[in-house]
């Protein structure tokens, strides 16, 4: 049996990653501080699912914060991990405009604290980056080879900082590390601050929905099952050091890589809303707004590198993924069909 440390285990992706690890027979030690960025009851409900019969003996949850170095030290002293999946972060592009310190604390200092612990016992570190690092680049689809030095939100800047920090620690301390640039993840047990969650709630409540940039936004919506499969496949395939070419002053390049993980099928926001309306059997009242600060007009993942490495091939149609989310939402919140 292998043991993995999952940060942000009560979060959307963290929950599903932990659940999948447990389902395949691995042990999970999870950390989460249950912050109040969105409803804590949803995070607690996710944890209760991980404690379900059959999983409980393999799951340990630590109520702790990435800034608590003593807590992290205790966790790493007690366990010999086979891998670390770092998903904890302060999420949300727009929230970073009004709460910048939270992003530096969690996404930068918190990530440094994780790197320092992995440094003592190097194992494969898989960590969450974001498609937001591409900023407003016009060349689509987004490729890992593109320059990403012009973020348009503090959230994106912290995620790019994570990539650079991981590269440095991999070089200095031989830590195999993989950053995954997630593209608009959705599905059951999702985050209430995400557009699809807000749209479903508002439509069912008979309230209007706000559509930005006149509905001309495009997003590469990626279903949670496809994301989790990619995360686990990447974890089981750590990078190795490589021989450097002549442009570098070192003989080898560190065992660090950054990979896109997305559906490779961007959808216009107006079409996305139509799919939600069909799943709900209701029409939405729409209020059109200009594009918001920090937003980008489109995301579109080039995923050939991940596909070549793991065989990654998302296979959940958007309409089916939204249908599953709506089914979960009605059940969780007790909304009749």
Short mmCIF file of C-alpha atoms in Angstrom, two decimals:
data_model
loop_
_atom_site.label_atom_id
_atom_site.label_comp_id
_atom_site.label_asym_id
_atom_site.label_seq_id
_atom_site.Cartn_x
_atom_site.Cartn_y
_atom_site.Cartn_z
CA UNK A 1 0.00 0.00 0.00
CA UNK A 2 1.30 3.42 -0.94
CA UNK A 3 0.70 6.59 1.07
CA UNK A 4 0.05 10.02 -0.43
CA UNK A 5 -0.18 13.45 1.12
CA UNK A 6 -2.99 15.53 -0.41
CA UNK A 7 -3.30 19.19 0.53
CA UNK A 8 -6.64 20.90 0.06
CA UNK A 9 -8.29 17.53 0.59
CA UNK A 10 -11.68 19.08 1.43
CA UNK A 11 -11.61 21.12 -1.76
CA UNK A 12 -13.25 20.17 -5.04
CA UNK A 13 -10.32 18.56 -6.87
CA UNK A 14 -8.63 17.45 -3.65
CA UNK A 15 -11.73 15.53 -2.57
CA UNK A 16 -12.03 13.65 -5.85
CA UNK A 17 -8.30 12.91 -6.03
CA UNK A 18 -8.34 11.50 -2.48
CA UNK A 19 -11.46 9.47 -3.20
CA UNK A 20 -9.86 7.94 -6.29
CA UNK A 21 -6.63 7.15 -4.45
CA UNK A 22 -8.61 5.40 -1.73
CA UNK A 23 -10.66 3.51 -4.30
CA UNK A 24 -7.55 2.03 -5.85
CA UNK A 25 -6.22 0.93 -2.44
CA UNK A 26 -3.83 3.71 -1.50
CA UNK A 27 -3.66 5.48 1.84
CA UNK A 28 -4.30 9.22 2.02
CA UNK A 29 -3.21 11.76 4.60
CA UNK A 30 -5.10 14.95 3.83
CA UNK A 31 -4.62 18.52 5.03
CA UNK A 32 -7.22 21.29 4.88
CA UNK A 33 -7.86 24.43 6.91
CA UNK A 34 -11.58 24.62 5.99
CA UNK A 35 -11.39 28.34 5.28
CA UNK A 36 -14.57 30.27 4.67
CA UNK A 37 -13.94 31.38 1.07
CA UNK A 38 -17.10 29.42 0.29
CA UNK A 39 -19.52 27.43 2.42
CA UNK A 40 -17.60 25.31 4.94
CA UNK A 41 -20.51 22.87 5.19
CA UNK A 42 -19.79 21.70 1.63
CA UNK A 43 -16.17 21.01 2.53
CA UNK A 44 -17.25 19.13 5.65
CA UNK A 45 -19.68 17.08 3.56
CA UNK A 46 -16.88 16.11 1.20
CA UNK A 47 -14.78 14.98 4.17
CA UNK A 48 -17.66 12.90 5.48
CA UNK A 49 -17.71 11.06 2.14
CA UNK A 50 -14.02 10.25 2.51
CA UNK A 51 -14.69 8.85 5.97
CA UNK A 52 -17.34 6.51 4.59
CA UNK A 53 -17.15 2.80 5.53
CA UNK A 54 -14.44 1.05 3.58
CA UNK A 55 -12.34 4.20 3.21
CA UNK A 56 -11.94 5.34 6.81
CA UNK A 57 -9.07 3.00 7.74
CA UNK A 58 -6.98 4.42 4.91
CA UNK A 59 -7.86 8.09 5.31
CA UNK A 60 -6.47 10.55 7.83
CA UNK A 61 -7.50 14.17 7.86
CA UNK A 62 -5.44 16.88 9.53
CA UNK A 63 -7.21 20.17 10.23
CA UNK A 64 -4.29 22.46 9.61
CA UNK A 65 -2.91 25.35 7.60
CA UNK A 66 -0.02 25.55 5.14
CA UNK A 67 1.36 28.45 7.18
CA UNK A 68 1.66 26.23 10.26
CA UNK A 69 5.14 24.85 9.76
CA UNK A 70 5.04 22.85 13.01
CA UNK A 71 1.92 21.05 11.75
CA UNK A 72 3.60 20.24 8.44
CA UNK A 73 6.73 19.05 10.24
CA UNK A 74 4.68 16.67 12.36
CA UNK A 75 2.92 15.24 9.32
CA UNK A 76 6.16 14.59 7.43
CA UNK A 77 7.85 13.14 10.53
CA UNK A 78 5.00 10.68 11.08
CA UNK A 79 4.70 9.44 7.50
CA UNK A 80 6.95 8.25 4.70
CA UNK A 81 5.04 9.48 1.66
CA UNK A 82 5.24 7.93 -1.78
CA UNK A 83 4.06 11.19 -3.34
CA UNK A 84 2.69 14.63 -2.52
CA UNK A 85 -0.29 16.10 -4.38
CA UNK A 86 -0.47 19.80 -3.53
CA UNK A 87 -3.88 21.23 -4.39
CA UNK A 88 -4.47 23.64 -1.50
CA UNK A 89 -4.61 27.28 -2.61
CA UNK A 90 -6.59 30.45 -2.35
CA UNK A 91 -8.65 30.22 -5.51
CA UNK A 92 -10.57 32.78 -7.55
CA UNK A 93 -9.35 35.42 -9.98
CA UNK A 94 -11.74 38.19 -8.95
CA UNK A 95 -11.32 37.57 -5.22
CA UNK A 96 -7.61 38.30 -5.60
CA UNK A 97 -8.43 41.91 -6.49
CA UNK A 98 -9.83 42.56 -3.03
CA UNK A 99 -7.94 40.06 -0.84
CA UNK A 100 -4.36 40.01 -2.18
CA UNK A 101 -2.68 39.02 1.07
CA UNK A 102 -4.61 35.75 1.23
CA UNK A 103 -3.08 34.76 -2.11
CA UNK A 104 0.47 35.52 -1.05
CA UNK A 105 0.01 33.69 2.25
CA UNK A 106 -1.58 30.54 0.85
CA UNK A 107 -0.25 30.30 -2.69
CA UNK A 108 3.29 31.57 -2.23
CA UNK A 109 4.32 31.16 1.42
CA UNK A 110 2.20 28.02 1.79
CA UNK A 111 3.75 26.49 -1.32
CA UNK A 112 7.24 27.34 -0.04
CA UNK A 113 6.45 25.49 3.19
CA UNK A 114 5.42 22.40 1.24
CA UNK A 115 8.58 22.56 -0.88
CA UNK A 116 10.72 22.79 2.25
CA UNK A 117 9.17 19.61 3.69
CA UNK A 118 9.48 17.69 0.43
CA UNK A 119 13.08 18.87 0.24
CA UNK A 120 13.88 16.82 3.37
CA UNK A 121 12.43 13.62 1.88
CA UNK A 122 12.27 14.07 -1.90
CA UNK A 123 9.33 12.35 -3.59
CA UNK A 124 7.32 13.23 -6.68
CA UNK A 125 5.48 16.49 -6.06
CA UNK A 126 2.43 17.09 -8.25
CA UNK A 127 1.06 20.58 -7.72
CA UNK A 128 -1.81 22.68 -9.04
CA UNK A 129 -1.00 25.48 -11.42
CA UNK A 130 -3.64 27.15 -13.58
CA UNK A 131 -4.57 28.07 -17.13
CA UNK A 132 -4.72 31.65 -15.84
CA UNK A 133 -0.92 31.88 -16.17
CA UNK A 134 -1.42 32.36 -19.94
CA UNK A 135 -2.99 35.76 -19.29
CA UNK A 136 -4.39 37.37 -22.39
CA UNK A 137 -2.28 35.57 -24.99
CA UNK A 138 -3.93 35.66 -28.40
CA UNK A 139 -2.31 32.53 -29.82
CA UNK A 140 -4.56 29.54 -29.24
CA UNK A 141 -4.49 26.79 -28.16
CA UNK A 142 -2.28 27.52 -25.17
CA UNK A 143 0.94 25.53 -25.22
CA UNK A 144 3.42 24.88 -22.45
CA UNK A 145 6.08 26.30 -24.77
CA UNK A 146 4.54 29.79 -24.77
CA UNK A 147 5.92 32.66 -22.72
CA UNK A 148 3.74 33.21 -19.64
CA UNK A 149 5.41 36.22 -18.04
CA UNK A 150 2.44 38.59 -18.36
CA UNK A 151 -0.29 37.46 -15.94
CA UNK A 152 -3.38 39.65 -15.67
CA UNK A 153 -4.39 38.77 -12.10
CA UNK A 154 -2.57 38.29 -8.81
CA UNK A 155 -3.96 34.75 -8.65
CA UNK A 156 -2.27 33.98 -11.98
CA UNK A 157 0.96 35.60 -10.78
CA UNK A 158 1.05 33.36 -7.69
CA UNK A 159 0.52 30.27 -9.82
CA UNK A 160 3.33 31.26 -12.16
CA UNK A 161 5.49 31.88 -9.08
CA UNK A 162 4.73 28.32 -7.96
CA UNK A 163 6.07 26.97 -11.26
CA UNK A 164 9.30 28.94 -10.91
CA UNK A 165 9.73 27.96 -7.27
CA UNK A 166 9.21 24.28 -8.06
CA UNK A 167 11.71 24.48 -10.92
CA UNK A 168 14.29 26.02 -8.59
CA UNK A 169 13.79 23.46 -5.82
CA UNK A 170 13.94 20.64 -8.33
CA UNK A 171 17.26 21.99 -9.59
CA UNK A 172 18.74 22.57 -6.15
CA UNK A 173 17.43 19.57 -4.24
CA UNK A 174 16.63 16.94 -6.89
CA UNK A 175 12.88 16.99 -6.27
CA UNK A 176 10.87 15.45 -9.12
CA UNK A 177 7.98 17.87 -9.63
CA UNK A 178 5.09 18.29 -12.04
CA UNK A 179 2.90 21.40 -12.28
CA UNK A 180 -0.54 20.89 -13.81
CA UNK A 181 -2.23 23.85 -15.47
CA UNK A 182 -5.90 23.09 -14.85
CA UNK A 183 -8.46 24.36 -17.36
CA UNK A 184 -11.92 25.24 -15.93
CA UNK A 185 -12.70 22.11 -13.93
CA UNK A 186 -16.38 21.35 -13.26
CA UNK A 187 -18.57 18.56 -11.92
CA UNK A 188 -20.39 17.21 -8.84
CA UNK A 189 -19.18 18.52 -5.46
CA UNK A 190 -17.78 21.55 -7.30
CA UNK A 191 -16.96 25.05 -6.08
CA UNK A 192 -19.90 27.43 -5.53
CA UNK A 193 -17.87 30.38 -6.83
CA UNK A 194 -17.58 28.85 -10.30
CA UNK A 195 -19.84 30.12 -13.09
CA UNK A 196 -21.64 26.82 -13.79
CA UNK A 197 -22.50 26.43 -10.09
CA UNK A 198 -23.78 30.01 -9.87
CA UNK A 199 -25.80 29.63 -13.08
CA UNK A 200 -27.54 26.46 -11.92
CA UNK A 201 -28.33 27.95 -8.52
CA UNK A 202 -29.68 31.21 -9.93
CA UNK A 203 -31.81 29.56 -12.60
CA UNK A 204 -33.35 27.15 -10.09
CA UNK A 205 -33.95 30.07 -7.71
CA UNK A 206 -35.64 32.06 -10.46
CA UNK A 207 -32.95 34.73 -10.42
CA UNK A 208 -31.09 36.28 -13.38
CA UNK A 209 -27.57 35.23 -14.30
CA UNK A 210 -24.77 37.63 -15.21
CA UNK A 211 -22.97 36.94 -18.47
CA UNK A 212 -19.72 38.77 -19.03
CA UNK A 213 -18.18 40.06 -22.25
CA UNK A 214 -21.57 39.79 -23.99
CA UNK A 215 -21.30 36.00 -23.80
CA UNK A 216 -18.25 35.94 -26.08
CA UNK A 217 -16.01 34.28 -23.50
CA UNK A 218 -14.76 30.79 -24.35
CA UNK A 219 -13.66 28.24 -21.81
CA UNK A 220 -12.07 24.81 -22.06
CA UNK A 221 -14.47 23.10 -19.62
CA UNK A 222 -12.93 19.88 -18.24
CA UNK A 223 -14.94 17.30 -16.30
CA UNK A 224 -13.64 16.30 -12.88
CA UNK A 225 -13.29 12.58 -13.66
CA UNK A 226 -11.03 13.36 -16.61
CA UNK A 227 -8.96 15.71 -14.45
CA UNK A 228 -8.52 13.16 -11.67
CA UNK A 229 -7.51 10.42 -14.10
CA UNK A 230 -4.86 12.76 -15.46
CA UNK A 231 -3.58 13.70 -12.01
CA UNK A 232 -3.15 10.08 -10.94
CA UNK A 233 -1.53 9.06 -14.21
CA UNK A 234 0.95 11.93 -13.88
CA UNK A 235 1.70 11.06 -10.25
CA UNK A 236 2.62 7.53 -11.32
CA UNK A 237 5.01 8.87 -13.98
CA UNK A 238 7.54 11.19 -12.30
CA UNK A 239 9.91 13.29 -14.41
CA UNK A 240 13.62 12.61 -14.57
CA UNK A 241 16.63 14.85 -15.03
CA UNK A 242 17.64 15.49 -18.64
CA UNK A 243 20.81 16.42 -20.42
CA UNK A 244 20.92 20.13 -21.11
CA UNK A 245 21.49 21.64 -24.52
CA UNK A 246 24.20 24.20 -25.10
CA UNK A 247 22.09 27.23 -24.15
CA UNK A 248 22.25 26.25 -20.48
CA UNK A 249 25.27 26.52 -18.20
CA UNK A 250 24.53 23.20 -16.48
CA UNK A 251 25.03 19.62 -17.62
CA UNK A 252 21.50 18.53 -16.68
CA UNK A 253 18.07 20.08 -16.45
CA UNK A 254 16.01 19.51 -13.29
CA UNK A 255 13.28 16.89 -13.07
CA UNK A 256 10.56 19.50 -13.32
CA UNK A 257 7.85 19.88 -15.93
CA UNK A 258 4.66 21.84 -16.46
CA UNK A 259 1.71 20.27 -18.29
CA UNK A 260 -1.65 21.49 -19.49
CA UNK A 261 -4.60 19.40 -18.39
CA UNK A 262 -7.81 20.34 -20.17
CA UNK A 263 -10.51 19.12 -22.51
CA UNK A 264 -9.01 20.67 -25.68
CA UNK A 265 -12.51 21.79 -26.72
CA UNK A 266 -13.32 25.42 -25.85
CA UNK A 267 -17.02 26.33 -25.67
CA UNK A 268 -18.54 29.79 -26.01
CA UNK A 269 -20.29 31.01 -22.89
CA UNK A 270 -23.66 31.43 -24.63
CA UNK A 271 -23.55 27.79 -25.77
CA UNK A 272 -22.55 26.73 -22.27
CA UNK A 273 -25.58 28.48 -20.80
CA UNK A 274 -27.81 26.75 -23.36
CA UNK A 275 -26.47 23.36 -22.24
CA UNK A 276 -27.28 24.24 -18.62
CA UNK A 277 -30.78 25.38 -19.61
CA UNK A 278 -31.37 22.07 -21.38
CA UNK A 279 -30.18 20.09 -18.35
CA UNK A 280 -32.47 22.07 -16.05
CA UNK A 281 -35.42 22.25 -18.41
CA UNK A 282 -35.62 25.99 -17.71
CA UNK A 283 -34.64 29.18 -19.46
CA UNK A 284 -32.30 31.67 -17.80
CA UNK A 285 -32.95 35.37 -17.44
CA UNK A 286 -29.72 36.93 -18.65
CA UNK A 287 -28.00 40.18 -17.71
CA UNK A 288 -25.05 41.03 -19.92
CA UNK A 289 -21.99 42.67 -18.37
CA UNK A 290 -18.60 43.83 -19.71
CA UNK A 291 -15.56 41.66 -19.15
CA UNK A 292 -14.27 41.90 -15.59
CA UNK A 293 -10.74 42.87 -14.50
CA UNK A 294 -8.46 39.82 -14.35
CA UNK A 295 -10.61 37.76 -16.75
CA UNK A 296 -9.38 36.53 -20.12
CA UNK A 297 -11.52 36.12 -23.26
CA UNK A 298 -10.64 32.50 -23.93
CA UNK A 299 -8.87 29.39 -22.65
CA UNK A 300 -7.94 26.45 -24.84
CA UNK A 301 -5.54 23.71 -23.79
CA UNK A 302 -2.99 22.10 -26.03
CA UNK A 303 -2.68 18.70 -24.32
CA UNK A 304 -0.43 16.69 -26.64
CA UNK A 305 2.43 16.60 -24.09
CA UNK A 306 0.18 15.07 -21.42
CA UNK A 307 -1.34 12.70 -23.95
CA UNK A 308 2.06 11.46 -25.08
CA UNK A 309 3.19 10.97 -21.48
CA UNK A 310 0.12 9.21 -20.08
CA UNK A 311 -2.37 8.57 -22.87
CA UNK A 312 -4.61 11.27 -21.37
CA UNK A 313 -7.83 11.51 -23.38
CA UNK A 314 -10.84 13.30 -21.84
CA UNK A 315 -14.03 11.47 -22.78
CA UNK A 316 -16.85 13.25 -20.94
CA UNK A 317 -19.09 15.33 -23.23
CA UNK A 318 -20.00 18.70 -21.74
CA UNK A 319 -23.73 18.00 -21.86
CA UNK A 320 -23.22 14.76 -19.93
CA UNK A 321 -20.95 16.39 -17.37
CA UNK A 322 -23.46 19.18 -16.75
CA UNK A 323 -26.28 16.64 -16.46
CA UNK A 324 -24.32 14.81 -13.74
CA UNK A 325 -23.66 18.07 -11.91
CA UNK A 326 -27.33 19.06 -12.01
CA UNK A 327 -28.33 15.62 -10.68
CA UNK A 328 -25.88 16.01 -7.80
CA UNK A 329 -26.96 19.60 -7.11
CA UNK A 330 -30.63 18.67 -6.87
CA UNK A 331 -29.81 15.78 -4.55
CA UNK A 332 -27.37 17.67 -2.31
CA UNK A 333 -29.54 20.78 -1.89
CA UNK A 334 -32.87 18.94 -1.93
CA UNK A 335 -34.17 20.64 -5.08
CA UNK A 336 -36.97 18.61 -6.71
CA UNK A 337 -36.82 17.81 -10.41
#
